[in-house]
Amino acid sequence: MFMPTAPPSRSERRRRDLLAAARRVVSDGGFRDLQMLAVAAAAGTAVGTIYRYYPTKAELCAALVAEVSARELEVIRSICEADGAPGQRLRDAVSAFARRALHNRRLAYAMIAEPVEAAVDDARLEWRRRIGEALAGLIAEGVAQGAFRPVDPKLAAACVVGAFMEALVGPLTPATLLDDDDKLAADIAGLCLAVVEAPDPTEEAR
């Protein structure tokens, strides 16, 4: 029997509003601009309200990383679990992540590379670990089908995640000028696929 989802509580709605306001602040100026006064102004509330939910700036930053990364992880998982050749799905997953990051560069730079406190960095590492888990399942599938080289899926996934995260750091830097976001995303995805793709036997025979 279908059970309707309970509406969010007032407390949960308030948390969502505060995180939405924090996201707007970070999208404009990064974590360095994420001050409680700025978030309060963006949320149209008192500073004391924020402290009731997030006693420190680090806790607010970590909560924002978790909030943003949950959506990105959902996108990657949906692509990994779709139909189609493993290689194309891996290419699509990395390309989608890169395109979405380049669409909101200031926010993505904060999520991936901006210097932060240890608690926020822990949230980032957890995000990367979960992305790696999603890609490891896809890589294991590709290995089983012979589409990918016989590699350890977890190790290969870690290499792929590290590669596309690092490749995005420079382009996401606010001062960087980009000509073609889609081409850059496609190039990064192609290089990541090359990490695990099985060699073409016809090429090896030459």
mmCIF file of C-alpha atoms in Angstrom:
data_model
loop_
_atom_site.group_PDB
_atom_site.id
_atom_site.type_symbol
_atom_site.label_atom_id
_atom_site.label_comp_id
_atom_site.label_asym_id
_atom_site.label_seq_id
_atom_site.Cartn_x
_atom_site.Cartn_y
_atom_site.Cartn_z
ATOM 1 C CA MET A 1 0.000 0.000 0.000
ATOM 2 C CA PHE A 2 1.235 3.467 -0.883
ATOM 3 C CA MET A 3 2.110 5.505 2.173
ATOM 4 C CA PRO A 4 2.231 9.269 1.606
ATOM 5 C CA THR A 5 5.433 10.971 2.647
ATOM 6 C CA ALA A 6 5.047 13.016 5.791
ATOM 7 C CA PRO A 7 5.562 16.752 5.205
ATOM 8 C CA PRO A 8 8.796 18.150 6.588
ATOM 9 C CA SER A 9 8.651 19.484 10.114
ATOM 10 C CA ARG A 10 9.026 23.171 10.850
ATOM 11 C CA SER A 11 12.550 22.489 12.091
ATOM 12 C CA GLU A 12 13.444 20.638 8.887
ATOM 13 C CA ARG A 13 12.011 23.423 6.737
ATOM 14 C CA ARG A 14 14.095 25.934 8.668
ATOM 15 C CA ARG A 15 17.249 23.846 8.128
ATOM 16 C CA ARG A 16 16.531 23.664 4.407
ATOM 17 C CA ASP A 17 15.998 27.411 4.224
ATOM 18 C CA LEU A 18 19.275 28.079 6.031
ATOM 19 C CA LEU A 19 21.214 25.706 3.776
ATOM 20 C CA ALA A 20 19.633 27.256 0.682
ATOM 21 C CA ALA A 21 20.738 30.679 1.922
ATOM 22 C CA ALA A 22 24.233 29.352 2.682
ATOM 23 C CA ARG A 23 24.416 27.888 -0.809
ATOM 24 C CA ARG A 24 23.601 31.273 -2.341
ATOM 25 C CA VAL A 25 26.309 32.950 -0.278
ATOM 26 C CA VAL A 26 28.931 30.347 -1.233
ATOM 27 C CA SER A 27 27.899 30.461 -4.895
ATOM 28 C CA ASP A 28 28.707 34.178 -4.857
ATOM 29 C CA GLY A 29 31.878 34.249 -2.782
ATOM 30 C CA GLY A 30 32.946 30.808 -1.621
ATOM 31 C CA PHE A 31 33.402 29.576 1.932
ATOM 32 C CA ARG A 32 35.437 32.660 2.806
ATOM 33 C CA ASP A 33 32.210 34.713 2.547
ATOM 34 C CA LEU A 34 30.119 32.226 4.506
ATOM 35 C CA GLN A 35 29.677 34.325 7.618
ATOM 36 C CA MET A 36 26.692 33.915 9.906
ATOM 37 C CA LEU A 37 25.609 37.520 9.285
ATOM 38 C CA ALA A 38 25.664 36.976 5.531
ATOM 39 C CA VAL A 39 23.639 33.775 5.778
ATOM 40 C CA ALA A 40 21.150 35.430 8.125
ATOM 41 C CA ALA A 41 20.676 38.273 5.655
ATOM 42 C CA ALA A 42 20.229 35.838 2.745
ATOM 43 C CA ALA A 43 17.721 33.782 4.745
ATOM 44 C CA GLY A 44 15.877 36.788 6.104
ATOM 45 C CA THR A 45 16.300 35.645 9.689
ATOM 46 C CA ALA A 46 18.195 36.494 12.848
ATOM 47 C CA VAL A 47 21.767 35.344 13.418
ATOM 48 C CA GLY A 48 20.675 33.628 16.618
ATOM 49 C CA THR A 49 18.409 31.344 14.595
ATOM 50 C CA ILE A 50 21.386 30.027 12.637
ATOM 51 C CA TYR A 51 23.350 29.312 15.805
ATOM 52 C CA ARG A 52 20.481 27.193 17.124
ATOM 53 C CA TYR A 53 20.884 24.856 14.167
ATOM 54 C CA TYR A 54 24.581 25.257 13.400
ATOM 55 C CA PRO A 55 26.619 26.323 16.464
ATOM 56 C CA THR A 56 29.775 26.928 14.397
ATOM 57 C CA LYS A 57 30.665 28.031 10.899
ATOM 58 C CA ALA A 58 32.471 24.708 10.345
ATOM 59 C CA GLU A 59 29.269 22.779 11.106
ATOM 60 C CA LEU A 60 27.317 24.929 8.668
ATOM 61 C CA CYS A 61 29.979 24.428 5.974
ATOM 62 C CA ALA A 62 30.034 20.659 6.527
ATOM 63 C CA ALA A 63 26.230 20.515 6.347
ATOM 64 C CA LEU A 64 26.309 22.430 3.072
ATOM 65 C CA VAL A 65 28.895 20.043 1.613
ATOM 66 C CA ALA A 66 26.667 17.117 2.583
ATOM 67 C CA GLU A 67 23.601 18.804 1.098
ATOM 68 C CA VAL A 68 25.228 19.658 -2.236
ATOM 69 C CA SER A 69 27.074 16.361 -2.561
ATOM 70 C CA ALA A 70 23.907 14.328 -1.945
ATOM 71 C CA ARG A 71 22.387 15.722 -5.134
ATOM 72 C CA GLU A 72 25.563 15.201 -7.174
ATOM 73 C CA LEU A 73 25.829 11.640 -5.906
ATOM 74 C CA GLU A 74 22.216 11.006 -6.898
ATOM 75 C CA VAL A 75 22.983 12.117 -10.462
ATOM 76 C CA ILE A 76 26.061 9.880 -10.690
ATOM 77 C CA ARG A 77 24.246 6.855 -9.256
ATOM 78 C CA SER A 78 21.349 7.237 -11.670
ATOM 79 C CA ILE A 79 23.760 7.217 -14.619
ATOM 80 C CA CYS A 80 25.794 4.293 -13.259
ATOM 81 C CA GLU A 81 22.653 2.217 -12.707
ATOM 82 C CA ALA A 82 21.082 2.985 -16.104
ATOM 83 C CA ASP A 83 21.134 0.723 -19.151
ATOM 84 C CA GLY A 84 23.913 0.868 -21.704
ATOM 85 C CA ALA A 85 27.539 -0.051 -22.163
ATOM 86 C CA PRO A 86 29.684 0.379 -19.024
ATOM 87 C CA GLY A 87 32.181 2.557 -20.844
ATOM 88 C CA GLN A 88 29.520 4.969 -22.053
ATOM 89 C CA ARG A 89 27.946 5.154 -18.602
ATOM 90 C CA LEU A 90 31.311 5.906 -17.003
ATOM 91 C CA ARG A 91 31.958 8.591 -19.603
ATOM 92 C CA ASP A 92 28.478 10.044 -19.042
ATOM 93 C CA ALA A 93 28.809 10.028 -15.244
ATOM 94 C CA VAL A 94 32.124 11.888 -15.232
ATOM 95 C CA SER A 95 31.008 14.275 -17.960
ATOM 96 C CA ALA A 96 27.783 15.087 -16.085
ATOM 97 C CA PHE A 97 29.699 15.793 -12.885
ATOM 98 C CA ALA A 98 32.156 18.046 -14.706
ATOM 99 C CA ARG A 99 29.458 19.960 -16.601
ATOM 100 C CA ARG A 100 27.440 20.556 -13.450
ATOM 101 C CA ALA A 101 30.547 21.736 -11.606
ATOM 102 C CA LEU A 102 31.494 24.123 -14.417
ATOM 103 C CA HIS A 103 27.941 25.480 -14.472
ATOM 104 C CA ASN A 104 28.388 26.834 -10.922
ATOM 105 C CA ARG A 105 32.142 27.199 -10.687
ATOM 106 C CA ARG A 106 32.343 29.179 -7.449
ATOM 107 C CA LEU A 107 30.203 26.685 -5.541
ATOM 108 C CA ALA A 108 31.991 23.691 -7.073
ATOM 109 C CA TYR A 109 35.403 25.128 -6.252
ATOM 110 C CA ALA A 110 34.306 25.518 -2.637
ATOM 111 C CA MET A 111 33.025 21.939 -2.555
ATOM 112 C CA ILE A 112 36.200 20.478 -4.096
ATOM 113 C CA ALA A 113 39.275 22.592 -3.457
ATOM 114 C CA GLU A 114 38.857 25.758 -1.387
ATOM 115 C CA PRO A 115 40.941 25.650 1.824
ATOM 116 C CA VAL A 116 38.658 24.726 4.723
ATOM 117 C CA GLU A 117 38.662 23.486 8.304
ATOM 118 C CA ALA A 118 39.243 19.802 9.047
ATOM 119 C CA ALA A 119 35.569 19.087 9.757
ATOM 120 C CA VAL A 120 34.600 20.365 6.316
ATOM 121 C CA ASP A 121 37.378 18.405 4.655
ATOM 122 C CA ASP A 122 36.063 15.249 6.359
ATOM 123 C CA ALA A 123 32.681 15.875 4.721
ATOM 124 C CA ARG A 124 34.420 16.225 1.359
ATOM 125 C CA LEU A 125 36.268 12.936 1.822
ATOM 126 C CA GLU A 126 33.021 11.159 2.667
ATOM 127 C CA TRP A 127 31.501 12.565 -0.521
ATOM 128 C CA ARG A 128 34.414 11.283 -2.590
ATOM 129 C CA ARG A 129 34.186 7.879 -0.917
ATOM 130 C CA ARG A 130 30.518 7.518 -1.858
ATOM 131 C CA ILE A 131 31.128 8.603 -5.434
ATOM 132 C CA GLY A 132 33.900 6.014 -5.548
ATOM 133 C CA GLU A 133 31.511 3.331 -4.336
ATOM 134 C CA ALA A 134 29.051 4.143 -7.122
ATOM 135 C CA LEU A 135 31.765 4.054 -9.770
ATOM 136 C CA ALA A 136 33.312 0.882 -8.341
ATOM 137 C CA GLY A 137 30.067 -0.991 -8.959
ATOM 138 C CA LEU A 138 30.015 0.173 -12.571
ATOM 139 C CA ILE A 139 33.690 -0.663 -13.065
ATOM 140 C CA ALA A 140 33.152 -4.156 -11.635
ATOM 141 C CA GLU A 141 30.371 -4.630 -14.168
ATOM 142 C CA GLY A 142 32.630 -3.466 -16.978
ATOM 143 C CA VAL A 143 35.424 -5.791 -15.871
ATOM 144 C CA ALA A 144 33.022 -8.739 -15.819
ATOM 145 C CA GLN A 145 31.893 -7.941 -19.363
ATOM 146 C CA GLY A 146 35.433 -7.518 -20.650
ATOM 147 C CA ALA A 147 34.826 -3.841 -21.453
ATOM 148 C CA PHE A 148 37.371 -2.771 -18.829
ATOM 149 C CA ARG A 149 40.800 -4.092 -18.011
ATOM 150 C CA PRO A 150 40.992 -6.653 -15.150
ATOM 151 C CA VAL A 151 41.544 -4.117 -12.394
ATOM 152 C CA ASP A 152 40.496 -3.854 -8.758
ATOM 153 C CA PRO A 153 37.207 -1.890 -9.051
ATOM 154 C CA LYS A 154 37.688 0.029 -5.790
ATOM 155 C CA LEU A 155 41.237 1.005 -6.650
ATOM 156 C CA ALA A 156 40.272 2.002 -10.175
ATOM 157 C CA ALA A 157 37.316 4.024 -8.904
ATOM 158 C CA ALA A 158 39.595 5.895 -6.497
ATOM 159 C CA CYS A 159 41.930 6.700 -9.381
ATOM 160 C CA VAL A 160 39.061 7.943 -11.550
ATOM 161 C CA VAL A 161 37.550 10.120 -8.805
ATOM 162 C CA GLY A 162 40.956 11.566 -7.965
ATOM 163 C CA ALA A 163 41.601 12.253 -11.637
ATOM 164 C CA PHE A 164 38.444 14.182 -12.451
ATOM 165 C CA MET A 165 38.395 16.071 -9.146
ATOM 166 C CA GLU A 166 42.002 17.186 -9.646
ATOM 167 C CA ALA A 167 41.432 17.981 -13.318
ATOM 168 C CA LEU A 168 38.610 20.356 -12.358
ATOM 169 C CA VAL A 169 40.545 22.345 -9.754
ATOM 170 C CA GLY A 170 42.275 24.668 -12.220
ATOM 171 C CA PRO A 171 39.241 25.282 -14.449
ATOM 172 C CA LEU A 172 37.028 25.950 -11.406
ATOM 173 C CA THR A 173 39.356 28.618 -10.041
ATOM 174 C CA PRO A 174 37.312 31.831 -10.279
ATOM 175 C CA ALA A 175 39.970 33.741 -12.242
ATOM 176 C CA THR A 176 40.229 31.077 -14.976
ATOM 177 C CA LEU A 177 38.697 31.910 -18.360
ATOM 178 C CA LEU A 178 37.137 28.980 -20.220
ATOM 179 C CA ASP A 179 36.236 28.750 -23.904
ATOM 180 C CA ASP A 180 34.071 25.616 -24.010
ATOM 181 C CA ASP A 181 32.748 23.963 -20.845
ATOM 182 C CA ASP A 182 31.195 21.034 -22.696
ATOM 183 C CA LYS A 183 34.407 20.182 -24.529
ATOM 184 C CA LEU A 184 36.394 20.353 -21.297
ATOM 185 C CA ALA A 185 33.903 18.050 -19.565
ATOM 186 C CA ALA A 186 34.062 15.618 -22.482
ATOM 187 C CA ASP A 187 37.867 15.641 -22.491
ATOM 188 C CA ILE A 188 38.026 14.918 -18.757
ATOM 189 C CA ALA A 189 35.521 12.096 -19.139
ATOM 190 C CA GLY A 190 37.473 10.585 -22.022
ATOM 191 C CA LEU A 191 40.713 10.598 -20.049
ATOM 192 C CA CYS A 192 39.014 8.967 -17.054
ATOM 193 C CA LEU A 193 37.576 6.252 -19.274
ATOM 194 C CA ALA A 194 41.068 5.574 -20.630
ATOM 195 C CA VAL A 195 42.166 4.633 -17.097
ATOM 196 C CA VAL A 196 40.043 1.473 -17.131
ATOM 197 C CA GLU A 197 39.031 0.792 -20.732
ATOM 198 C CA ALA A 198 40.226 -2.505 -22.156
ATOM 199 C CA PRO A 199 42.676 -2.073 -25.043
ATOM 200 C CA ASP A 200 41.377 -2.701 -28.537
ATOM 201 C CA PRO A 201 42.813 -6.083 -29.600
ATOM 202 C CA THR A 202 43.058 -4.911 -33.209
ATOM 203 C CA GLU A 203 45.251 -2.016 -32.106
ATOM 204 C CA GLU A 204 47.469 -4.313 -30.031
ATOM 205 C CA ALA A 205 47.979 -6.598 -33.028
ATOM 206 C CA ARG A 206 49.453 -3.798 -35.127
#
